[in-house]
Every structure is written in structure tokens, then in C-alpha cells.
Amino acid sequence: MKHYELIHEIYNLCDGHPDSHIKEVDTDDLDVYMEGMTSKVSTCEKTEREEGSVVYEVVTNGVKERYTFTEV
């Protein structure tokens, strides 16, 4: 099982600024983890950055969220 630092940003619809939360996550599969974090009406785009972090951009009912995973 891999250990990640997760930065979860929820973008405020009024001013566009994110509320950020940081936590640690243990998972073998980030895609499976994210399936549990999103609903059937969500859109989700995955990006793997050069430095190794994985970013999921999620939009649900007009609310944008960003999940950034960095292996520790």
C-alpha cells in the first residue's frame, strides 16, 4: 500500500478562491480511491505531473474540486 499526502481544494462559487484541506491517505489505487470520492454526476480529469504528483480535477453540479496526491 502506498502512502500519499492529499491536498483537497474546493473552489468557492462566489469568489473563486479555494478552501484547502490536507490529509494523509493510504491506497493501492488512486483511481479506485477517487471513485469513492465522486458521484455519478461528477466529471473527473486525471493529470500526472512530471514531478510525480497526480491531480484529479472534479466538477460536481458546478462546484470545482482539485485533489492533488503526492507520494511520501
JSON list of C-alpha atoms in Angstrom, two decimals:
[
{"chain": "A", "resi": 1, "resn": "MET", "atom": "CA", "xyz": [0.00, 0.00, 0.00]},
{"chain": "A", "resi": 2, "resn": "LYS", "atom": "CA", "xyz": [1.30, 3.46, -0.90]},
{"chain": "A", "resi": 3, "resn": "HIS", "atom": "CA", "xyz": [1.19, 6.50, 1.38]},
{"chain": "A", "resi": 4, "resn": "TYR", "atom": "CA", "xyz": [0.18, 9.90, -0.06]},
{"chain": "A", "resi": 5, "resn": "GLU", "atom": "CA", "xyz": [-0.25, 13.47, 1.07]},
{"chain": "A", "resi": 6, "resn": "LEU", "atom": "CA", "xyz": [-3.58, 14.72, -0.30]},
{"chain": "A", "resi": 7, "resn": "ILE", "atom": "CA", "xyz": [-4.34, 18.39, -0.84]},
{"chain": "A", "resi": 8, "resn": "HIS", "atom": "CA", "xyz": [-8.09, 18.76, -1.41]},
{"chain": "A", "resi": 9, "resn": "GLU", "atom": "CA", "xyz": [-9.21, 22.16, -2.73]},
{"chain": "A", "resi": 10, "resn": "ILE", "atom": "CA", "xyz": [-12.87, 23.13, -3.01]},
{"chain": "A", "resi": 11, "resn": "TYR", "atom": "CA", "xyz": [-13.40, 26.29, -5.07]},
{"chain": "A", "resi": 12, "resn": "ASN", "atom": "CA", "xyz": [-15.89, 28.81, -3.71]},
{"chain": "A", "resi": 13, "resn": "LEU", "atom": "CA", "xyz": [-18.57, 29.66, -6.29]},
{"chain": "A", "resi": 14, "resn": "CYS", "atom": "CA", "xyz": [-18.78, 33.29, -5.10]},
{"chain": "A", "resi": 15, "resn": "ASP", "atom": "CA", "xyz": [-15.16, 34.43, -5.21]},
{"chain": "A", "resi": 16, "resn": "GLY", "atom": "CA", "xyz": [-13.41, 31.51, -6.93]},
{"chain": "A", "resi": 17, "resn": "HIS", "atom": "CA", "xyz": [-10.87, 31.04, -4.14]},
{"chain": "A", "resi": 18, "resn": "PRO", "atom": "CA", "xyz": [-10.26, 27.52, -2.83]},
{"chain": "A", "resi": 19, "resn": "ASP", "atom": "CA", "xyz": [-10.75, 26.17, 0.68]},
{"chain": "A", "resi": 20, "resn": "SER", "atom": "CA", "xyz": [-7.89, 23.71, 1.18]},
{"chain": "A", "resi": 21, "resn": "HIS", "atom": "CA", "xyz": [-7.59, 20.65, 3.37]},
{"chain": "A", "resi": 22, "resn": "ILE", "atom": "CA", "xyz": [-4.51, 18.45, 3.76]},
{"chain": "A", "resi": 23, "resn": "LYS", "atom": "CA", "xyz": [-4.57, 14.84, 4.94]},
{"chain": "A", "resi": 24, "resn": "GLU", "atom": "CA", "xyz": [-2.64, 11.61, 4.52]},
{"chain": "A", "resi": 25, "resn": "VAL", "atom": "CA", "xyz": [-4.09, 8.71, 2.52]},
{"chain": "A", "resi": 26, "resn": "ASP", "atom": "CA", "xyz": [-3.08, 5.05, 2.18]},
{"chain": "A", "resi": 27, "resn": "THR", "atom": "CA", "xyz": [-4.21, 3.32, -1.02]},
{"chain": "A", "resi": 28, "resn": "ASP", "atom": "CA", "xyz": [-3.04, 0.87, -3.66]},
{"chain": "A", "resi": 29, "resn": "ASP", "atom": "CA", "xyz": [-5.02, 2.53, -6.45]},
{"chain": "A", "resi": 30, "resn": "LEU", "atom": "CA", "xyz": [-5.74, 6.26, -6.70]},
{"chain": "A", "resi": 31, "resn": "ASP", "atom": "CA", "xyz": [-8.41, 5.74, -9.37]},
{"chain": "A", "resi": 32, "resn": "VAL", "atom": "CA", "xyz": [-10.38, 3.41, -7.08]},
{"chain": "A", "resi": 33, "resn": "TYR", "atom": "CA", "xyz": [-9.96, 5.86, -4.18]},
{"chain": "A", "resi": 34, "resn": "MET", "atom": "CA", "xyz": [-11.32, 8.70, -6.33]},
{"chain": "A", "resi": 35, "resn": "GLU", "atom": "CA", "xyz": [-14.31, 6.62, -7.46]},
{"chain": "A", "resi": 36, "resn": "GLY", "atom": "CA", "xyz": [-15.34, 6.61, -3.81]},
{"chain": "A", "resi": 37, "resn": "MET", "atom": "CA", "xyz": [-14.93, 10.39, -3.58]},
{"chain": "A", "resi": 38, "resn": "THR", "atom": "CA", "xyz": [-17.05, 11.33, -6.61]},
{"chain": "A", "resi": 39, "resn": "SER", "atom": "CA", "xyz": [-20.68, 10.87, -7.59]},
{"chain": "A", "resi": 40, "resn": "LYS", "atom": "CA", "xyz": [-22.20, 9.55, -10.81]},
{"chain": "A", "resi": 41, "resn": "VAL", "atom": "CA", "xyz": [-22.89, 13.12, -11.99]},
{"chain": "A", "resi": 42, "resn": "SER", "atom": "CA", "xyz": [-19.28, 14.25, -11.49]},
{"chain": "A", "resi": 43, "resn": "THR", "atom": "CA", "xyz": [-16.81, 14.81, -14.28]},
{"chain": "A", "resi": 44, "resn": "CYS", "atom": "CA", "xyz": [-13.23, 13.88, -13.44]},
{"chain": "A", "resi": 45, "resn": "GLU", "atom": "CA", "xyz": [-9.96, 14.54, -15.29]},
{"chain": "A", "resi": 46, "resn": "LYS", "atom": "CA", "xyz": [-6.67, 12.98, -14.19]},
{"chain": "A", "resi": 47, "resn": "THR", "atom": "CA", "xyz": [-3.24, 14.55, -14.81]},
{"chain": "A", "resi": 48, "resn": "GLU", "atom": "CA", "xyz": [0.11, 13.04, -13.88]},
{"chain": "A", "resi": 49, "resn": "ARG", "atom": "CA", "xyz": [2.69, 15.78, -13.35]},
{"chain": "A", "resi": 50, "resn": "GLU", "atom": "CA", "xyz": [6.39, 15.48, -14.18]},
{"chain": "A", "resi": 51, "resn": "GLU", "atom": "CA", "xyz": [7.44, 15.71, -10.53]},
{"chain": "A", "resi": 52, "resn": "GLY", "atom": "CA", "xyz": [5.31, 12.65, -9.74]},
{"chain": "A", "resi": 53, "resn": "SER", "atom": "CA", "xyz": [2.15, 14.09, -8.22]},
{"chain": "A", "resi": 54, "resn": "VAL", "atom": "CA", "xyz": [-1.26, 13.06, -9.54]},
{"chain": "A", "resi": 55, "resn": "VAL", "atom": "CA", "xyz": [-4.04, 15.65, -9.88]},
{"chain": "A", "resi": 56, "resn": "TYR", "atom": "CA", "xyz": [-7.75, 14.96, -10.27]},
{"chain": "A", "resi": 57, "resn": "GLU", "atom": "CA", "xyz": [-9.97, 17.88, -11.36]},
{"chain": "A", "resi": 58, "resn": "VAL", "atom": "CA", "xyz": [-13.57, 17.13, -10.38]},
{"chain": "A", "resi": 59, "resn": "VAL", "atom": "CA", "xyz": [-16.72, 19.13, -11.16]},
{"chain": "A", "resi": 60, "resn": "THR", "atom": "CA", "xyz": [-20.00, 18.21, -9.48]},
{"chain": "A", "resi": 61, "resn": "ASN", "atom": "CA", "xyz": [-23.11, 20.34, -10.01]},
{"chain": "A", "resi": 62, "resn": "GLY", "atom": "CA", "xyz": [-20.94, 23.33, -10.94]},
{"chain": "A", "resi": 63, "resn": "VAL", "atom": "CA", "xyz": [-18.61, 23.01, -7.93]},
{"chain": "A", "resi": 64, "resn": "LYS", "atom": "CA", "xyz": [-14.94, 22.55, -8.84]},
{"chain": "A", "resi": 65, "resn": "GLU", "atom": "CA", "xyz": [-12.64, 20.47, -6.66]},
{"chain": "A", "resi": 66, "resn": "ARG", "atom": "CA", "xyz": [-8.97, 19.58, -7.08]},
{"chain": "A", "resi": 67, "resn": "TYR", "atom": "CA", "xyz": [-7.35, 16.55, -5.44]},
{"chain": "A", "resi": 68, "resn": "THR", "atom": "CA", "xyz": [-3.53, 16.56, -5.55]},
{"chain": "A", "resi": 69, "resn": "PHE", "atom": "CA", "xyz": [-1.77, 13.37, -4.41]},
{"chain": "A", "resi": 70, "resn": "THR", "atom": "CA", "xyz": [1.97, 13.30, -3.69]},
{"chain": "A", "resi": 71, "resn": "GLU", "atom": "CA", "xyz": [3.60, 10.06, -2.61]},
{"chain": "A", "resi": 72, "resn": "VAL", "atom": "CA", "xyz": [5.54, 10.34, 0.66]}
]
